[in-house]
Short mmCIF file of C-alpha atoms in Angstrom, two decimals:
data_model
loop_
_atom_site.label_atom_id
_atom_site.label_comp_id
_atom_site.label_asym_id
_atom_site.label_seq_id
_atom_site.Cartn_x
_atom_site.Cartn_y
_atom_site.Cartn_z
CA MET A 23 21.37 -17.26 0.12
CA LYS A 24 19.70 -17.52 -3.26
CA LEU A 25 16.26 -18.32 -4.57
CA ASN A 26 17.16 -21.92 -5.31
CA ASP A 27 18.24 -22.51 -1.71
CA LEU A 28 14.62 -21.99 -0.68
CA VAL A 29 13.62 -25.21 -2.43
CA CYS A 30 15.02 -27.40 0.33
CA GLN A 31 14.03 -25.08 3.16
CA THR A 32 10.82 -25.13 5.20
CA SER A 33 9.47 -21.65 5.97
CA GLU A 34 9.18 -20.70 9.61
CA TRP A 35 5.40 -20.29 9.39
CA LEU A 36 4.92 -23.89 8.26
CA LYS A 37 6.32 -25.45 11.38
CA GLY A 38 2.81 -26.05 12.70
CA THR A 39 3.39 -24.63 16.19
CA GLY A 40 2.20 -21.54 18.01
CA PRO A 41 -1.11 -20.80 19.73
CA ASN A 42 -4.16 -22.62 18.32
CA SER A 43 -2.10 -24.29 15.62
CA GLU A 44 -4.60 -27.16 15.47
CA MET A 45 -6.88 -24.78 13.57
CA VAL A 46 -4.77 -21.77 12.71
CA MET A 47 -2.19 -22.46 10.07
CA SER A 48 -0.62 -19.00 10.00
CA SER A 49 -0.95 -15.33 10.90
CA ARG A 50 0.13 -12.63 8.49
CA VAL A 51 0.43 -8.87 8.80
CA ARG A 52 1.32 -6.61 5.91
CA LEU A 53 1.89 -2.88 5.71
CA ALA A 54 1.67 -0.73 2.59
CA ARG A 55 4.01 2.25 2.38
CA ASN A 56 4.88 4.75 -0.33
CA LEU A 57 7.64 7.26 -0.70
CA THR A 58 6.53 10.84 -0.82
CA GLU A 59 7.04 12.86 -4.03
CA ILE A 60 7.37 9.77 -6.26
CA PRO A 61 4.33 8.48 -8.18
CA PHE A 62 2.98 5.11 -7.06
CA ALA A 63 4.51 2.14 -8.85
CA HIS A 64 1.78 1.75 -11.50
CA ARG A 65 2.17 5.39 -12.52
CA ALA A 66 5.91 5.76 -12.17
CA ARG A 67 8.16 5.82 -15.22
CA ARG A 68 11.11 3.45 -15.31
CA ASP A 69 13.56 6.04 -13.95
CA LYS A 70 11.26 6.69 -10.99
CA GLN A 71 10.84 2.97 -10.36
CA LEU A 72 14.63 2.65 -10.36
CA ALA A 73 14.86 5.60 -7.98
CA VAL A 74 12.49 3.86 -5.56
CA MET A 75 14.57 0.71 -5.75
CA SER A 76 17.85 2.49 -5.10
CA LEU A 77 16.42 4.42 -2.14
CA VAL A 78 14.61 1.53 -0.59
CA ARG A 79 17.02 -1.39 -0.88
CA PRO A 80 19.88 0.00 1.22
CA ALA A 81 17.36 1.18 3.82
CA ILE A 82 15.83 -2.29 4.06
CA GLU A 83 19.16 -4.08 4.09
CA SER A 84 20.41 -1.93 6.97
CA THR A 85 17.53 -2.78 9.30
CA LYS A 86 18.43 -5.12 12.15
CA ILE A 87 16.03 -7.86 11.15
CA LEU A 88 16.80 -7.82 7.45
CA LYS A 89 20.59 -7.60 7.59
CA THR A 90 20.83 -11.23 6.55
CA SER A 91 18.14 -10.97 3.89
CA PHE A 92 18.56 -11.52 0.18
CA PHE A 93 17.07 -9.72 -2.78
CA VAL A 94 15.33 -11.26 -5.77
CA ASP A 95 14.91 -9.17 -8.92
CA LEU A 96 11.51 -10.14 -10.33
CA SER A 97 12.26 -8.72 -13.77
CA GLU A 98 15.01 -11.33 -14.18
CA LEU A 99 12.91 -14.35 -13.20
CA ASN A 100 11.17 -16.78 -15.50
CA SER A 101 7.53 -17.61 -14.92
CA LEU A 102 8.35 -20.83 -13.04
CA ASP A 103 10.42 -18.99 -10.44
CA ARG A 104 7.77 -16.30 -10.09
CA GLN A 105 5.14 -18.97 -9.54
CA PHE A 106 7.43 -20.63 -7.01
CA LEU A 107 7.67 -17.45 -4.88
CA LEU A 108 3.92 -17.00 -5.17
CA GLU A 109 3.25 -20.52 -3.94
CA ARG A 110 5.51 -19.85 -0.95
CA HIS A 111 3.42 -16.76 -0.09
CA LEU A 112 6.50 -14.56 -0.47
CA ILE A 113 5.05 -12.43 -3.25
CA SER A 114 1.61 -11.50 -4.56
CA HIS A 115 -0.07 -12.16 -7.91
CA GLU A 116 0.31 -8.48 -8.68
CA LEU A 117 4.09 -8.60 -8.24
CA ALA A 118 4.42 -11.92 -10.06
CA GLU A 119 2.46 -10.74 -13.07
CA GLY A 120 3.56 -7.12 -12.99
CA LYS A 121 5.97 -5.31 -15.27
CA GLY A 122 8.86 -2.97 -14.72
CA VAL A 123 11.47 -2.64 -12.01
CA ARG A 124 10.31 -4.76 -9.09
CA GLY A 125 11.61 -7.21 -6.56
CA VAL A 126 11.36 -8.79 -3.18
CA VAL A 127 13.63 -8.82 -0.14
CA ILE A 128 13.38 -12.12 1.74
CA GLY A 129 14.39 -12.34 5.36
CA GLU A 130 15.75 -15.23 7.36
CA ARG A 131 13.53 -18.29 7.54
CA GLU A 132 11.08 -16.41 5.27
CA MET A 133 9.40 -14.79 8.24
CA VAL A 134 9.60 -11.31 6.74
CA SER A 135 9.50 -10.30 3.11
CA ILE A 136 9.28 -6.87 1.53
CA MET A 137 7.96 -6.42 -1.97
CA VAL A 138 9.25 -3.35 -3.80
CA ASN A 139 7.20 -1.63 -6.53
CA GLU A 140 4.13 -3.76 -6.17
CA GLU A 141 0.91 -1.71 -6.11
CA ASP A 142 2.61 0.39 -3.45
CA HIS A 143 6.33 1.15 -3.27
CA LEU A 144 6.69 -1.10 -0.25
CA ARG A 145 4.65 -4.05 0.93
CA ILE A 146 6.16 -5.30 4.16
CA GLN A 147 4.86 -8.63 5.37
CA CYS A 148 5.48 -10.94 8.27
CA ILE A 149 4.06 -14.48 8.50
CA GLN A 150 4.14 -16.61 11.63
CA SER A 151 2.88 -20.03 12.55
CA GLY A 152 -0.34 -20.30 14.60
CA LEU A 153 -2.41 -17.41 15.96
CA GLN A 154 0.27 -14.78 16.54
CA LEU A 155 -1.00 -11.63 14.86
CA MET A 156 0.14 -9.33 17.65
CA ASP A 157 3.67 -10.78 17.53
CA ALA A 158 3.76 -10.43 13.78
CA TRP A 159 2.61 -6.81 14.12
CA ARG A 160 5.27 -6.00 16.73
CA LEU A 161 8.00 -7.36 14.51
CA ILE A 162 6.76 -5.49 11.47
CA ASP A 163 6.26 -2.33 13.55
CA ARG A 164 9.95 -2.41 14.49
CA ILE A 165 11.07 -2.84 10.90
CA GLU A 166 8.75 -0.06 9.73
CA SER A 167 10.04 2.34 12.38
CA GLU A 168 13.60 1.73 11.26
CA LEU A 169 12.59 2.35 7.66
CA ASP A 170 10.60 5.44 8.63
CA ALA A 171 13.75 6.97 10.08
CA LYS A 172 15.55 6.56 6.74
CA LEU A 173 12.82 7.06 4.14
CA LYS A 174 10.17 9.71 3.73
CA PHE A 175 6.76 8.01 3.64
CA ALA A 176 3.67 9.61 2.14
CA PHE A 177 1.57 10.39 5.19
CA SER A 178 -1.29 12.72 6.04
CA ARG A 179 -2.49 13.51 9.53
CA ASN A 180 -6.11 12.94 8.53
CA TRP A 181 -5.75 9.93 6.31
CA GLY A 182 -2.61 8.29 7.63
CA TYR A 183 -0.35 6.44 5.21
CA LEU A 184 -1.34 7.17 1.64
CA THR A 185 -1.69 4.18 -0.64
CA ALA A 186 -2.38 3.58 -4.32
CA CYS A 187 -5.77 2.09 -3.51
CA PRO A 188 -7.91 4.09 -1.06
CA THR A 189 -9.05 0.80 0.52
CA ASN A 190 -5.60 0.57 2.16
CA ALA A 191 -5.23 4.18 3.31
CA GLY A 192 -4.75 4.87 7.02
CA THR A 193 -2.76 2.16 8.71
CA GLY A 194 -2.00 0.52 5.36
CA MET A 195 -2.31 -2.69 7.31
CA ARG A 196 -3.94 -5.95 6.35
CA ALA A 197 -3.87 -8.59 9.06
CA SER A 198 -4.99 -12.06 8.07
CA VAL A 199 -5.30 -15.47 9.59
CA MET A 200 -5.38 -18.75 7.68
CA LEU A 201 -7.85 -21.10 9.33
CA HIS A 202 -8.49 -24.77 8.75
CA LEU A 203 -12.19 -25.36 9.43
CA PRO A 204 -13.12 -28.83 8.16
CA SER A 205 -15.72 -29.56 10.82
CA LEU A 206 -17.65 -26.36 10.22
CA VAL A 207 -17.73 -27.29 6.54
CA LEU A 208 -18.75 -30.90 7.25
CA THR A 209 -21.55 -29.82 9.57
CA LYS A 210 -22.63 -27.15 7.08
CA GLN A 211 -22.27 -24.27 9.53
CA ILE A 212 -19.54 -22.48 7.64
CA GLY A 213 -21.93 -20.29 5.62
CA LYS A 214 -23.42 -18.85 8.75
CA VAL A 215 -20.02 -18.17 10.26
CA LEU A 216 -18.70 -16.44 7.16
CA GLN A 217 -21.83 -14.34 6.85
CA ALA A 218 -21.35 -13.12 10.41
CA ILE A 219 -17.74 -12.23 9.67
CA THR A 220 -18.61 -9.75 6.94
CA LYS A 221 -20.93 -7.96 9.32
CA LEU A 222 -17.96 -7.39 11.62
CA GLY A 223 -15.92 -5.63 8.95
CA LEU A 224 -13.84 -8.69 8.11
CA VAL A 225 -13.46 -10.54 4.82
CA ALA A 226 -13.13 -14.26 4.20
CA ARG A 227 -11.20 -15.41 1.17
CA GLY A 228 -10.59 -18.80 -0.35
CA LEU A 229 -14.26 -18.96 -1.24
CA TYR A 230 -15.64 -18.99 -4.75
CA GLY A 231 -19.11 -17.70 -4.06
CA GLU A 232 -21.86 -18.75 -1.78
CA GLY A 233 -22.47 -22.44 -1.23
CA THR A 234 -19.17 -23.59 -2.68
CA GLU A 235 -16.49 -25.27 -0.65
CA PRO A 236 -13.07 -23.67 -0.83
CA SER A 237 -10.08 -25.86 -1.44
CA GLY A 238 -8.92 -27.90 1.50
CA ASN A 239 -11.32 -26.20 3.94
CA TYR A 240 -8.84 -23.35 4.34
CA PHE A 241 -10.18 -19.86 4.90
CA GLN A 242 -8.22 -16.67 5.06
CA ILE A 243 -9.86 -14.06 7.24
CA SER A 244 -8.68 -10.46 7.23
CA ASN A 245 -9.67 -6.90 8.11
CA GLN A 246 -11.31 -4.70 5.52
CA VAL A 247 -11.12 -1.37 7.30
CA THR A 248 -7.76 0.40 7.53
CA LEU A 249 -8.82 3.92 8.48
CA GLY A 250 -10.23 5.04 11.82
CA GLN A 251 -8.89 2.15 13.89
CA SER A 252 -5.41 1.71 15.27
CA GLU A 253 -3.30 -1.31 14.31
CA GLU A 254 -3.76 -2.85 17.76
CA GLU A 255 -7.54 -2.33 17.65
CA ILE A 256 -7.76 -3.99 14.25
CA ILE A 257 -5.70 -6.97 15.42
CA ASP A 258 -7.58 -7.25 18.68
CA ASN A 259 -10.85 -7.25 16.76
CA ILE A 260 -9.70 -10.02 14.40
CA GLU A 261 -8.26 -12.13 17.19
CA ARG A 262 -11.53 -11.97 19.13
CA VAL A 263 -13.50 -13.06 16.08
CA ILE A 264 -10.98 -15.81 15.28
CA LYS A 265 -11.21 -17.14 18.82
CA GLN A 266 -14.97 -17.37 18.47
CA ILE A 267 -14.68 -19.19 15.16
CA ILE A 268 -12.16 -21.55 16.75
CA GLY A 269 -14.69 -22.19 19.52
CA HIS A 270 -17.35 -23.09 16.93
CA GLU A 271 -14.94 -25.36 15.07
CA GLU A 272 -14.01 -27.04 18.37
CA ASN A 273 -17.67 -27.69 19.14
CA ALA A 274 -18.26 -29.07 15.68
CA ARG A 275 -15.24 -31.36 16.10
CA LYS A 276 -16.60 -32.61 19.43
CA ALA A 277 -19.99 -33.22 17.88
CA LEU A 278 -18.43 -35.18 15.03
CA LEU A 279 -16.33 -37.22 17.46
CA GLY A 280 -19.43 -38.00 19.48
CA LYS A 281 -22.17 -39.00 17.09
CA GLY A 282 -20.24 -39.67 13.93
CA LYS A 283 -16.92 -40.91 15.22
CA ARG A 284 -16.79 -43.97 12.98
CA GLN A 285 -17.67 -41.92 9.89
CA LEU A 286 -15.06 -39.34 10.83
CA GLU A 287 -12.39 -41.99 11.39
CA ASP A 288 -13.33 -43.57 8.11
CA ARG A 289 -12.88 -40.26 6.33
CA VAL A 290 -9.51 -39.63 7.93
CA PHE A 291 -8.06 -43.10 7.38
CA ARG A 292 -9.38 -43.37 3.84
CA ALA A 293 -7.55 -40.13 3.08
CA TYR A 294 -4.44 -41.45 4.79
CA GLY A 295 -4.68 -44.73 2.91
CA ILE A 296 -4.99 -43.02 -0.45
CA LEU A 297 -2.17 -40.58 0.22
CA LYS A 298 0.19 -43.37 1.30
CA ASN A 299 -0.51 -45.44 -1.79
CA VAL A 300 -1.38 -42.97 -4.49
CA ARG A 301 0.31 -43.18 -7.90
CA VAL A 302 -1.29 -40.24 -9.79
CA ILE A 303 -2.92 -37.25 -8.09
CA ASP A 304 -3.81 -33.64 -8.99
CA SER A 305 -3.43 -30.66 -6.64
CA ASN A 306 -7.12 -30.34 -5.91
CA GLU A 307 -7.47 -33.91 -4.65
CA THR A 308 -4.20 -33.55 -2.74
CA ILE A 309 -5.40 -30.53 -0.86
CA ASN A 310 -8.70 -32.15 0.07
CA LEU A 311 -7.09 -35.37 1.28
CA LEU A 312 -4.43 -33.47 3.22
CA SER A 313 -7.22 -31.53 4.90
CA ALA A 314 -8.97 -34.74 5.98
CA LEU A 315 -5.72 -36.24 7.27
CA ARG A 316 -4.88 -33.06 9.09
CA LEU A 317 -8.19 -33.20 10.93
CA GLY A 318 -7.28 -36.73 12.04
CA VAL A 319 -3.88 -35.53 13.26
CA ASP A 320 -5.42 -32.56 15.07
CA LEU A 321 -7.94 -34.82 16.81
CA GLY A 322 -5.25 -37.30 17.80
CA LEU A 323 -6.78 -40.08 15.71
CA THR A 324 -3.39 -40.78 14.24
CA LYS A 325 0.05 -39.89 15.54
CA ASP A 326 2.03 -41.16 12.57
CA VAL A 327 2.19 -37.80 10.81
CA SER A 328 3.20 -34.39 12.11
CA ARG A 329 1.39 -31.19 11.34
CA ARG A 330 4.63 -29.81 10.01
CA THR A 331 4.84 -32.57 7.41
CA LEU A 332 1.28 -31.85 6.33
CA ASN A 333 1.95 -28.11 6.10
CA GLU A 334 5.07 -28.79 4.12
CA LEU A 335 3.20 -31.08 1.72
CA PHE A 336 0.56 -28.39 1.34
CA ILE A 337 3.27 -26.13 -0.12
CA ILE A 338 5.62 -28.48 -1.98
CA THR A 339 2.94 -30.37 -3.88
CA GLN A 340 2.06 -27.20 -5.79
CA PRO A 341 3.04 -27.15 -9.49
CA ALA A 342 6.03 -24.78 -9.38
CA HIS A 343 7.45 -26.45 -6.28
CA LEU A 344 7.30 -29.88 -7.89
CA GLN A 345 9.14 -28.57 -10.91
CA LYS A 346 11.78 -26.77 -8.85
CA LEU A 347 12.33 -29.93 -6.81
CA HIS A 348 12.90 -31.89 -10.00
CA GLY A 349 14.93 -29.17 -11.63
CA LYS A 350 12.95 -29.15 -14.87
CA THR A 351 9.57 -28.28 -16.33
CA LEU A 352 6.97 -31.03 -16.13
CA THR A 353 3.71 -31.45 -18.01
CA PRO A 354 0.57 -31.56 -15.82
CA GLY A 355 0.45 -35.33 -16.29
CA GLN A 356 4.06 -35.77 -15.17
CA ARG A 357 3.41 -33.49 -12.22
CA ASP A 358 0.52 -35.64 -11.04
CA MET A 359 2.86 -38.64 -10.95
CA LYS A 360 5.73 -36.78 -9.27
CA ARG A 361 3.29 -35.34 -6.76
CA ALA A 362 2.09 -38.81 -5.84
CA GLU A 363 5.68 -40.00 -5.46
CA LEU A 364 6.58 -37.07 -3.21
CA ILE A 365 3.56 -37.59 -0.97
CA ARG A 366 4.29 -41.30 -0.53
CA GLU A 367 7.90 -40.56 0.25
CA LYS A 368 7.10 -37.85 2.83
CA LEU A 369 4.41 -39.89 4.55
CA SER A 370 6.59 -42.98 4.84
CA GLY A 371 9.57 -40.96 6.10
CA LYS A 372 7.48 -39.52 8.97
CA MET B 17 -9.90 -37.11 -18.09
CA LEU B 18 -9.28 -35.24 -21.34
CA CYS B 19 -9.83 -31.54 -21.97
CA GLU B 20 -13.35 -30.72 -23.12
CA ILE B 21 -12.16 -28.20 -25.69
CA CYS B 22 -9.18 -29.74 -27.47
CA GLY B 23 -9.86 -33.33 -26.44
CA LYS B 24 -6.12 -34.02 -26.57
CA SER B 25 -4.44 -32.94 -23.36
CA GLN B 26 -5.19 -34.03 -19.82
CA ALA B 27 -7.77 -31.78 -18.09
CA THR B 28 -6.14 -30.15 -15.09
CA VAL B 29 -8.34 -27.10 -14.56
CA HIS B 30 -11.75 -27.90 -13.14
CA TYR B 31 -14.36 -25.35 -12.32
CA THR B 32 -18.02 -25.16 -11.47
CA GLU B 33 -20.24 -22.46 -12.88
CA ILE B 34 -23.54 -21.66 -11.24
CA ILE B 35 -25.99 -19.82 -13.46
CA ASN B 36 -29.59 -19.43 -12.28
CA ASN B 37 -29.05 -22.16 -9.70
CA GLU B 38 -27.96 -24.62 -12.36
CA SER B 39 -24.42 -25.77 -11.87
CA SER B 40 -22.28 -27.14 -14.65
CA GLU B 41 -18.77 -28.52 -14.37
CA THR B 42 -16.05 -27.79 -16.88
CA HIS B 43 -12.78 -29.67 -17.26
CA LEU B 44 -10.03 -28.14 -19.35
CA CYS B 45 -6.32 -28.47 -19.96
CA GLU B 46 -4.10 -25.58 -18.93
CA ASP B 47 -3.66 -24.18 -22.42
CA CYS B 48 -7.37 -24.14 -23.26
CA ALA B 49 -8.22 -22.78 -19.84
CA ARG B 50 -5.82 -19.93 -20.35
CA LYS B 51 -7.31 -19.23 -23.75
CA LYS B 52 -10.77 -19.27 -22.30
CA GLY B 53 -9.69 -16.92 -19.56
CA ALA B 54 -10.59 -19.34 -16.79
CA MET B 55 -7.18 -18.98 -15.21
CA LEU B 56 -6.71 -15.30 -15.67
CA LYS B 57 -8.33 -14.20 -12.45
CA PRO B 58 -7.20 -16.53 -9.74
CA HIS B 59 -7.80 -13.91 -7.11
CA PHE B 60 -10.28 -11.12 -6.70
CA PRO B 61 -8.59 -7.95 -5.58
CA LEU B 62 -10.35 -5.84 -3.03
CA ALA B 63 -9.81 -2.82 -5.24
CA ASP B 64 -12.30 -4.20 -7.72
CA LEU B 65 -14.97 -3.96 -5.06
CA LEU B 66 -14.39 -0.24 -5.06
CA SER B 67 -16.13 0.00 -8.39
CA GLY B 68 -19.46 -0.20 -6.64
CA LEU B 69 -18.49 2.70 -4.47
CA ILE B 70 -16.82 5.09 -6.88
CA ASP B 71 -19.54 5.29 -9.49
CA PHE B 72 -17.20 3.61 -11.96
CA ASN B 73 -17.93 3.40 -15.67
CA LEU B 74 -20.52 6.13 -15.57
CA PRO B 75 -20.16 8.75 -18.29
CA LEU B 76 -17.93 11.58 -17.23
CA THR B 77 -19.76 14.55 -15.86
CA LEU B 78 -18.75 18.18 -16.19
CA GLU B 79 -17.99 18.03 -12.52
CA ASP B 80 -15.41 15.28 -13.09
CA LYS B 81 -13.69 17.37 -15.71
CA GLY B 82 -13.64 20.28 -13.31
CA ARG B 83 -11.80 18.26 -10.72
CA GLY B 84 -8.55 18.92 -12.48
CA LYS B 85 -5.31 17.08 -12.69
CA CYS B 86 -2.85 16.12 -10.00
CA PRO B 87 0.07 18.57 -10.29
CA GLN B 88 2.57 15.89 -9.24
CA CYS B 89 1.64 12.86 -11.34
CA GLY B 90 -0.90 14.19 -13.84
CA LEU B 91 -3.70 11.79 -12.85
CA THR B 92 -7.24 13.05 -13.47
CA TYR B 93 -10.28 12.04 -11.47
CA SER B 94 -11.64 10.19 -14.47
CA ASP B 95 -8.38 8.17 -14.62
CA PHE B 96 -8.97 7.26 -11.00
CA LYS B 97 -12.53 6.23 -11.78
CA LYS B 98 -11.25 3.96 -14.51
CA ILE B 99 -8.40 2.22 -12.66
CA GLY B 100 -9.44 2.53 -9.02
CA ARG B 101 -5.91 3.57 -8.05
CA LEU B 102 -4.52 6.96 -7.23
CA GLY B 103 -1.29 8.12 -8.84
CA CYS B 104 0.70 9.49 -5.91
CA GLY B 105 0.40 10.86 -2.38
CA GLN B 106 -0.39 14.31 -3.76
CA CYS B 107 -3.55 12.94 -5.43
CA TYR B 108 -5.14 12.64 -2.00
CA ASP B 109 -4.86 16.40 -1.68
CA THR B 110 -5.83 17.20 -5.27
CA PHE B 111 -9.04 15.16 -5.07
CA LYS B 112 -9.73 15.54 -1.37
CA GLU B 113 -13.30 16.76 -1.83
CA SER B 114 -14.22 13.61 -3.75
CA LEU B 115 -12.07 11.27 -1.69
CA ALA B 116 -13.34 12.32 1.74
CA PRO B 117 -16.86 10.89 1.22
CA LEU B 118 -15.41 7.83 -0.55
CA LEU B 119 -13.04 7.01 2.32
CA LYS B 120 -15.88 7.54 4.75
CA ARG B 121 -18.01 5.03 2.84
CA VAL B 122 -15.24 2.44 2.56
CA HIS B 123 -13.88 2.68 6.08
CA GLY B 124 -16.70 4.28 8.04
CA SER B 125 -14.23 6.91 9.17
CA ASN B 126 -12.26 9.85 7.92
CA GLU B 127 -9.68 10.06 10.62
CA HIS B 128 -6.46 8.11 10.98
CA VAL B 129 -5.76 6.99 14.53
CA GLY B 130 -2.99 4.43 14.06
CA LYS B 131 0.76 4.68 13.89
CA SER B 132 2.15 8.02 12.71
CA SER B 133 5.16 8.64 10.59
CA ALA B 134 7.92 9.98 12.84
CA LEU B 135 8.48 12.83 10.43
CA ALA B 136 4.87 14.01 10.61
CA GLY B 137 4.90 13.47 14.37
CA LYS B 138 7.98 15.63 14.77
CA ALA B 139 6.59 18.51 12.73
CA MET B 140 3.40 18.40 14.74
CA GLN B 141 5.26 18.30 18.04
CA GLU B 142 7.30 21.33 17.05
CA ALA B 143 4.17 23.28 16.14
CA THR B 144 2.53 22.33 19.43
CA LEU B 145 5.56 23.41 21.45
CA GLN B 146 5.78 26.69 19.58
CA LEU B 147 2.09 27.36 20.15
CA ARG B 148 2.38 26.64 23.84
CA GLU B 149 5.27 29.06 24.19
CA LEU B 150 3.46 31.80 22.28
CA GLN B 151 0.36 31.36 24.38
CA GLU B 152 2.40 31.75 27.57
CA ARG B 153 3.97 34.92 26.22
CA LEU B 154 0.52 36.20 25.26
CA GLN B 155 -0.79 35.65 28.79
CA LYS B 156 2.16 37.52 30.24
CA ALA B 157 1.80 40.37 27.76
CA ILE B 158 -1.86 40.75 28.72
CA GLN B 159 -0.99 40.74 32.41
CA ARG B 160 1.56 43.47 31.79
CA GLU B 161 -1.02 45.31 29.68
CA GLU B 162 1.30 45.36 26.66
CA PHE B 163 -1.57 45.22 24.20
CA GLU B 164 0.40 45.92 21.08
CA GLU B 165 2.70 43.00 21.79
CA ALA B 166 -0.35 40.87 22.72
CA ALA B 167 -2.05 41.61 19.41
CA ARG B 168 1.10 40.68 17.52
CA LEU B 169 1.37 37.39 19.43
CA ARG B 170 -2.31 36.63 18.86
CA ASP B 171 -1.87 37.06 15.10
CA ARG B 172 1.13 34.72 15.07
CA ILE B 173 -0.81 32.08 17.02
CA ARG B 174 -3.70 32.32 14.57
CA GLU B 175 -1.32 32.00 11.67
CA ILE B 176 0.31 28.83 13.05
CA GLU B 177 -3.06 27.32 13.92
CA LYS B 178 -4.30 27.99 10.42
CA LYS B 179 -1.20 26.44 8.92
CA THR B 180 -1.37 23.24 10.98
CA ARG B 181 -5.08 22.87 10.24
CA LYS B 182 -4.36 23.28 6.56
CA SER B 183 -1.51 20.81 6.53
CA ALA B 184 -3.61 18.38 8.51
CA ALA B 185 -6.24 18.55 5.82
CA SER B 186 -3.93 18.40 2.88
CA GLU B 187 -0.74 16.51 3.72
#
């Protein structure tokens, strides 16, 4: 398997199934690990970075789950390919924009990926569809244990796994859930919900400051604390909070279906109408219209489109994906046209 | 819509700025946006939030200079204050006096309770087993009134306890 094969593949986490998938797009768990006695990636000279790579790659490739994985050398990629991996959530901004010896190991169906020489030597991540944090953790726990038997991780009894940034020390774990909360945004309750989240030691991302709507009503909620709580406690805590938010979103959806059903339908079918007929469209408008249509699909207002198709569109209408699909670089103007074409095609193909 | 700066290319980057409750919208093309720096920070790393907690950007105090250099990677505490990242695992030991209160502030805790590295677990298990055995021998020695042997065993137990405490604090 190679990077270009990913273009025609749909990642496992986009299939739109799993618990609470009508509001939870995906669950992600990542672990940060560093090798002992080698400086962290940002402080390691080239020979040390190479040493990390040569120690880590065989260890990763011999784990059960990553036997069939493939490796992508980031230092050999052009900016389009780096952007492409970023849009697929396989790598981070830091890895995409970084320098030096670095890469990513991508597992089957893109469920697991391991970044090497990002901020930490290893960033192991697992993404699954729907609310499945505990499952994602169990999978990643198994991989980590196999790696732990082969590599020597920097670990202290007091402070757990030692990471480049002290905000990750301890479990080195960040668990996050991507939520789609259009009704809480429409009913203007989202601010209150997000404020409550921070009081519970969680962070919401996808927001650009108070009072602004994030793109597509998607919110990523994750733990902030990594020291003093076990992995299971952290996940349990997030899942409880997520379930409450889901409950609020459900209530808001019911309220909208009750009093404002016509307005809601209008919103959904206008979005659907535009998407089916659009000729030029930018990513921002795309994401907002897809969000409105998704709400309609989730509420059963329309059965013509599957959640999977919407999730897929969410990913492949991004700039680098459009260009990879067309096999050449496109100007923003050309992209807006190609994007429109792709959306029409996908929505008519069902 | 055309870019507000060059007026030639299509505007594809749109952002809203809110200053003193007055919001203004800006529409730029990719090139101008990049030049203006509007695209440079698409995400806000958590590490940046640390700045509020680590007294970043304050002039260096004598105390900072006295905190020394990490023997493994050469990082100084003032480097850490500047970049918000430590240089290697050893740094945690080198700067433990400064890091302990920082970790406590960030996480509300100073004690890891999650998964343990098997290697660390094994070393700890061995020490525990050894201690248990020595303690049993000590009890027996006392019962048999072999006080010289008992004193020797007591010293060894103390030594192991001291070592594990130290490695717990510094590893």
